[in-house]
Short mmCIF file of C-alpha atoms in Angstrom, two decimals:
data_model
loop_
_atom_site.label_atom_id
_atom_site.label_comp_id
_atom_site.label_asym_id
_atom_site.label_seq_id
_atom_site.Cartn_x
_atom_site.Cartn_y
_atom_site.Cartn_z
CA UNK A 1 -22.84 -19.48 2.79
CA UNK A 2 -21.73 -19.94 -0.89
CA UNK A 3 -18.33 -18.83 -0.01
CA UNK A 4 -17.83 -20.46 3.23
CA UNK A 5 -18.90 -24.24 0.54
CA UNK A 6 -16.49 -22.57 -1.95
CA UNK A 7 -13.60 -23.13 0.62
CA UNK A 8 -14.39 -25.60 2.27
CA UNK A 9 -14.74 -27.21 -1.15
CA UNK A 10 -11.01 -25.83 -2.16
CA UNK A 11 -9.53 -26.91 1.11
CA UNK A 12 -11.12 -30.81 0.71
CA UNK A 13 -10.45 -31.09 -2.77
CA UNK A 14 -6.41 -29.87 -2.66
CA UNK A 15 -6.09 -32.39 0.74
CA UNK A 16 -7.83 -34.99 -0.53
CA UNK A 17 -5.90 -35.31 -4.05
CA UNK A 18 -2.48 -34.78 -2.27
CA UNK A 19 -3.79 -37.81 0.15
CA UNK A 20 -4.31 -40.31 -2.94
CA UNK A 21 -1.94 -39.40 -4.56
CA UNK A 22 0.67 -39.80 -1.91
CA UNK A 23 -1.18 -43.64 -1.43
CA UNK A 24 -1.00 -44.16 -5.04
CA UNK A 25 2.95 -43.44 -5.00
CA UNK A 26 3.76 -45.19 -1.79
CA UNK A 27 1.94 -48.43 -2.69
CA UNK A 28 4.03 -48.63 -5.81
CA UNK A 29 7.15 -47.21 -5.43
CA UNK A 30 8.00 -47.04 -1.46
CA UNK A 31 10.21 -49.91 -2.39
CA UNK A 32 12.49 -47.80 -4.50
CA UNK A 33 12.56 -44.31 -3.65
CA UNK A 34 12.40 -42.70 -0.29
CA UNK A 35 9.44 -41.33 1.61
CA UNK A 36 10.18 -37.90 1.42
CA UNK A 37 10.57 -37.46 -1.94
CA UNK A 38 7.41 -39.68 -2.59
CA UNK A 39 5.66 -37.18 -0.38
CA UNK A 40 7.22 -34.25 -2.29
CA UNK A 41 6.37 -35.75 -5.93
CA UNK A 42 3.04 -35.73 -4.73
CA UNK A 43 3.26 -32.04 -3.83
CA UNK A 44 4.26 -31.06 -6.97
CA UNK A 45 1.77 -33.15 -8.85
CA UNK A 46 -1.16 -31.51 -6.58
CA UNK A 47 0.90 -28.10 -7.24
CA UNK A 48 0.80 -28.71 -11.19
CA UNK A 49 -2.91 -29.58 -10.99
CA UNK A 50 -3.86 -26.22 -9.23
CA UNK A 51 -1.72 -24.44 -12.09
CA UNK A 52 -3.73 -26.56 -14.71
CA UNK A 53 -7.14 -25.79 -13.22
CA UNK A 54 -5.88 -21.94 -12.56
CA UNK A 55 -4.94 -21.91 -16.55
CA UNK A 56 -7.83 -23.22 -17.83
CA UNK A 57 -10.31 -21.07 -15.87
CA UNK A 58 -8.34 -17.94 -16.63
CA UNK A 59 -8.56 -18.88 -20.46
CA UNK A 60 -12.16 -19.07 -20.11
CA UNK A 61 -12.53 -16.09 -18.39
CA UNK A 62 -10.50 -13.85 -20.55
CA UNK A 63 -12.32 -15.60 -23.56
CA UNK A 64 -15.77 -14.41 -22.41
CA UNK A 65 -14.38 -10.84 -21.35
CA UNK A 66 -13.27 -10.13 -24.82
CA UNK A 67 -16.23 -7.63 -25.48
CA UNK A 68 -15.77 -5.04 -23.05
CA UNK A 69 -12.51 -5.86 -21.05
CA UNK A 70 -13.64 -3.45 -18.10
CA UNK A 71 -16.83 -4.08 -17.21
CA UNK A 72 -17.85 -7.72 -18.71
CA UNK A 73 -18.18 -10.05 -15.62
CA UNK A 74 -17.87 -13.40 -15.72
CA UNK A 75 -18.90 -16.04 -12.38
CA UNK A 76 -16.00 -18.06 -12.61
CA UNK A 77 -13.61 -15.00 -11.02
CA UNK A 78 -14.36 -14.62 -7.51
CA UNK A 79 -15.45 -18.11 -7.54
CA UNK A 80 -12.12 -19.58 -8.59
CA UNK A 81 -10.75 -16.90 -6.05
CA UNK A 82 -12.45 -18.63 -3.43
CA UNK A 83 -12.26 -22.21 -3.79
CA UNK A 84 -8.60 -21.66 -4.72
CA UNK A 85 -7.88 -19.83 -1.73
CA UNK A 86 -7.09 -22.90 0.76
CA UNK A 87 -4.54 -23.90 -1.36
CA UNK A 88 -2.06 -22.06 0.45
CA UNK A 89 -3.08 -23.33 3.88
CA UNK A 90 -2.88 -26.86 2.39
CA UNK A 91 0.33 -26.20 0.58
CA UNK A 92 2.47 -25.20 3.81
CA UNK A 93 1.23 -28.62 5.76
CA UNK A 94 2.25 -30.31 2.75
CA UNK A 95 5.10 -29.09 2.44
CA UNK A 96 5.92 -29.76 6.35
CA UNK A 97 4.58 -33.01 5.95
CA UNK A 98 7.80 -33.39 3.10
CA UNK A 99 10.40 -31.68 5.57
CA UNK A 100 9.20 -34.05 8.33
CA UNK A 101 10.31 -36.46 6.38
CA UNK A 102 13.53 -34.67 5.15
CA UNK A 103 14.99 -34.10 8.38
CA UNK A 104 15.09 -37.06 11.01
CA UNK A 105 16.12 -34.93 13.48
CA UNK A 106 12.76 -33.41 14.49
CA UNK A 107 11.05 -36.31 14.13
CA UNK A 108 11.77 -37.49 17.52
CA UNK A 109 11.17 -33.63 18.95
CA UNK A 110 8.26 -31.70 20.25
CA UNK A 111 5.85 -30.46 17.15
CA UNK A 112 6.76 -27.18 18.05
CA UNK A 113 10.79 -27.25 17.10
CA UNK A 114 9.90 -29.01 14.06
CA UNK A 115 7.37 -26.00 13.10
CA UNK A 116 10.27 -23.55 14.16
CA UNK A 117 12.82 -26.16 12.09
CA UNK A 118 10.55 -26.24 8.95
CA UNK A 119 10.16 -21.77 9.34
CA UNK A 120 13.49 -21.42 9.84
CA UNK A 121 14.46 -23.43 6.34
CA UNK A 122 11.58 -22.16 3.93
CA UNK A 123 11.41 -18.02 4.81
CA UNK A 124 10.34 -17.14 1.57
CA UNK A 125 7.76 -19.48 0.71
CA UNK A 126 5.99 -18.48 3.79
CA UNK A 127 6.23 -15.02 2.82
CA UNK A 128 5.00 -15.78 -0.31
CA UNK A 129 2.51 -18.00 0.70
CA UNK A 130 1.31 -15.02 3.31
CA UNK A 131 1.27 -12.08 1.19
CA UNK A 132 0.17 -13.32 -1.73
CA UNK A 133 -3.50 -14.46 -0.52
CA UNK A 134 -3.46 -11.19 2.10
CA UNK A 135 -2.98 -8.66 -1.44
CA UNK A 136 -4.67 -10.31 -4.24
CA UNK A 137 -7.63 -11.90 -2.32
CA UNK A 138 -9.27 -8.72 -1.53
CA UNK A 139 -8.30 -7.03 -4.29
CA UNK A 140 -9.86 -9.46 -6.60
CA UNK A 141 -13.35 -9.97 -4.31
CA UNK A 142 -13.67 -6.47 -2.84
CA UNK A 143 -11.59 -3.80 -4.86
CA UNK A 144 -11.72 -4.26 -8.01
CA UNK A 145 -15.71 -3.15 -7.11
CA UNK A 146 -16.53 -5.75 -10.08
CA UNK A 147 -14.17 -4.48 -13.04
CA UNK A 148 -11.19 -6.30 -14.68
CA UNK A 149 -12.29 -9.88 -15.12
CA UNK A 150 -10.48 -10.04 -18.28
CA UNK A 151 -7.43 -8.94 -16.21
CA UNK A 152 -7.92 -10.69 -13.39
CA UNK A 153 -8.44 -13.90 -16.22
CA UNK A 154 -5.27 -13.28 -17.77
CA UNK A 155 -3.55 -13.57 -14.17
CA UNK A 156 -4.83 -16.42 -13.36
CA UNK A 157 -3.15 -17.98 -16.39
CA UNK A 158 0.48 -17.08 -15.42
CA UNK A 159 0.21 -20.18 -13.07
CA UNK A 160 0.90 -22.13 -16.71
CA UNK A 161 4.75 -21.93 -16.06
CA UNK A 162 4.36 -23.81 -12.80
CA UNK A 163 3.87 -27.50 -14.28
CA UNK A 164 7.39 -27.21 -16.08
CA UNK A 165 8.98 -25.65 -13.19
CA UNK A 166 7.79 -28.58 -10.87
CA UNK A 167 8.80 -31.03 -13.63
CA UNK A 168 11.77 -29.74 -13.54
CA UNK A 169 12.47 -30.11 -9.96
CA UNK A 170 11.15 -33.73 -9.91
CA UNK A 171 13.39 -34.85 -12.69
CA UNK A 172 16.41 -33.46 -10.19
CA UNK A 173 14.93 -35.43 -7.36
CA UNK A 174 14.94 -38.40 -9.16
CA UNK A 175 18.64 -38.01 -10.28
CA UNK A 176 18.27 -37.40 -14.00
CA UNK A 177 19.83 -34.23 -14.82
CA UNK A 178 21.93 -35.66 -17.03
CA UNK A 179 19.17 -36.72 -19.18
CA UNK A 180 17.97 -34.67 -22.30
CA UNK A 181 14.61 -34.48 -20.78
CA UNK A 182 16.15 -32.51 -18.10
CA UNK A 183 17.28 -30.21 -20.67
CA UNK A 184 14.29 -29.65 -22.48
CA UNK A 185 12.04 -29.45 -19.85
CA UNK A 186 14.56 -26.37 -18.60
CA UNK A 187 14.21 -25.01 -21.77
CA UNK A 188 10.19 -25.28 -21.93
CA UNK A 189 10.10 -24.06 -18.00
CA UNK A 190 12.17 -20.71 -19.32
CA UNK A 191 9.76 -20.25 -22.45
CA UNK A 192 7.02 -20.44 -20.36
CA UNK A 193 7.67 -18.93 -18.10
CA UNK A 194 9.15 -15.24 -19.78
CA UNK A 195 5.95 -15.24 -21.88
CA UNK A 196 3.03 -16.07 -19.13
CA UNK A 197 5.19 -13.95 -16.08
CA UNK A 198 7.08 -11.09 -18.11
CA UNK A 199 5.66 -10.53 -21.69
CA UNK A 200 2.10 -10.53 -20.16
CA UNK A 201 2.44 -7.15 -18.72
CA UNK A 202 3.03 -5.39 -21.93
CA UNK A 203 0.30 -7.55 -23.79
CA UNK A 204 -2.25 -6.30 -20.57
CA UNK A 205 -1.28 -2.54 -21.13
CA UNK A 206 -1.86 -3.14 -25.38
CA UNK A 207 -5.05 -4.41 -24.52
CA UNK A 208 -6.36 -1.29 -22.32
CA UNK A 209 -4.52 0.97 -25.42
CA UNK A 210 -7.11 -0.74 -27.60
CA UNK A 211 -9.89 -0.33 -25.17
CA UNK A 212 -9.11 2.87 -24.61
CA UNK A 213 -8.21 3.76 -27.95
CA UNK A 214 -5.13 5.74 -26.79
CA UNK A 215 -1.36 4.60 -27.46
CA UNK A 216 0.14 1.89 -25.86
CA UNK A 217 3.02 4.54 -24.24
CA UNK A 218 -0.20 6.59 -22.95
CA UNK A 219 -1.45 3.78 -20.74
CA UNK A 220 0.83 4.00 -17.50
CA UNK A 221 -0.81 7.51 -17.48
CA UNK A 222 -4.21 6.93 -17.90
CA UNK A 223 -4.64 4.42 -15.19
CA UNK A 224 -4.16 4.65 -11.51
CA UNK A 225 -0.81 4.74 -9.86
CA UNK A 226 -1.94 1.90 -7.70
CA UNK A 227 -2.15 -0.58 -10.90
CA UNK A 228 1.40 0.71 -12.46
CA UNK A 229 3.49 -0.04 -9.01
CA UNK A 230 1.50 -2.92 -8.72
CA UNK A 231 2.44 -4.39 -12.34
CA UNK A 232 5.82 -3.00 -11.81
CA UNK A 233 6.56 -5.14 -8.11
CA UNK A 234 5.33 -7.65 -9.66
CA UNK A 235 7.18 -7.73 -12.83
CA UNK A 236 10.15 -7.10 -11.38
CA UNK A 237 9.92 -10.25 -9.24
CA UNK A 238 9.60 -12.29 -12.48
CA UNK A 239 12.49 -11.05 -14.24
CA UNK A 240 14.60 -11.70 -11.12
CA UNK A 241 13.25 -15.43 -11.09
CA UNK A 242 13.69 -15.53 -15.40
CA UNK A 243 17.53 -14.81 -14.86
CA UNK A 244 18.09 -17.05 -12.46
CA UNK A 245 16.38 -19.44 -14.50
CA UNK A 246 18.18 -18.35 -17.54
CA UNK A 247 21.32 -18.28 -15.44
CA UNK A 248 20.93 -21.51 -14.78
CA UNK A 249 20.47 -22.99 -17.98
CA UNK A 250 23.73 -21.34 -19.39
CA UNK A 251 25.42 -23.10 -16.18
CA UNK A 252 23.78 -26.73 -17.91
CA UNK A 253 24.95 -26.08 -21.29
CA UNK A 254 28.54 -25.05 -20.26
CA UNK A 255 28.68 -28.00 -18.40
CA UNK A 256 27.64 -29.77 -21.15
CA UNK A 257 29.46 -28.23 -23.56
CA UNK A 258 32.96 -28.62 -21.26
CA UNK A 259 32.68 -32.36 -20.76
CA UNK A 260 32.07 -33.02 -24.71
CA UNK A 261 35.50 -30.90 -25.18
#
């Protein structure tokens, strides 16, 4: 019962903010920028929210996990796990919602060619937005057999890069990428995001070295093979995204740097 009012609760509370939000930003500004990005400004804000709320409950879990980092429990995990859950569900009608809008050639076509339209266009979100929920979901409210909050804490805080990232893409939206704030907000959205996706995987294995109280080149062998390919999928995703990021920064300063020649 508590879980099914967790999600529900998670579901209701993601909709419902995107819905105001999206009012809020019509009523004022309908006038001078287009629907679809008005819808897809909301997105992000809901999207930087969730990261917010996913930071802040990670710090305090990882904060009251400090003791024993294996076996201290804290409520706030699987709950969190939970309410957060629907997010994903809500994110992909939001986001459909935005293509709708995007592309006014399935507006006036069945539902079902606009669902194939919208597939077709965003393959690796959906992916993402399947597999992720299907791997860590489980693993964080059945596997993990109640050990690793302080991990599982510490994850939930990588979602800190997300705010910057969606900053970044709303600043592009709204034509300023010319602006310094463009730049800067690049810069902060790398920074972020190479310490909170990348550098957190060697600060997680010096933390079990401590708890162990075995070297930090010791750990990958001291804890299953399950965690190690798991850290190591994962971390290899990250530094894929941090070049391209960091790829695409150089791109904005060359450019920069060409037209002041």
């Amino acid at each position: 019962m508590e879980v099914a009012g967790l999600t529900l609760a998670g579901g209701a509370t993601f909709s419902c903010t995107y819905l105001l939000i999206r009012r809020i930003l019509l009523s004022g500004f309908s006038h001078k920028i287009s629907i679809d990005i008005l819808c897809d400004l909301s997105l992000k804000i809901v999207s930087s929210l969730q990261a917010i709320a996913s930071f802040t409950i990670g710090n305090i879990i990882a904060t009251a996990c400090q003791g024993n980092i294996m076996t201290d429990r804290h409520w706030l995990t699987n709950s969190y796990a939970v309410f957060a859950l629907p997010y994903f569900v809500y994110d992909v009608v939001a986001m459909y919602e935005v293509h709708y809008h995007q592309y006014k050639e399935i507006q006036k076509k069945p539902l079902l060619f606009g669902i194939q339209h919208f597939l077709r266009r965003n393959k690796a979100m959906m992916i993402h937005h399947i597999v992720l929920p299907i791997i860590f979901y489980p693993a964080i409210i059945l596997l993990r057999k109640g050990y690793g909050d302080f991990f599982v804490g510490i994850f939930y805080q990588i979602e800190l890069a997300i705010p910057f990232i969606v900053f970044r893409g709303a600043l592009a939206e709204l034509n300023m990428k010319d602006t310094a704030l463009y730049v800067i907000s690049g810069l902060l959205m790398i920074v972020t995001f190479a310490i909170t996706r990348v550098t957190v995987f060697p600060y997680l294995y010096w933390k079990y070295s401590i708890h162990a109280n075995i070297s930090f080149w010791e750990v990958p062998w001291n804890i299953p093979i399950k965690c190690n390919v798991g850290c190591l999928i994962i971390l290899v995703l990250q530094v894929y995204w941090l070049a391209i990021m960091v790829k695409g920064a150089v791109r904005v300063f060359y450019k920069m740097y060409i037209t002041r020649i």
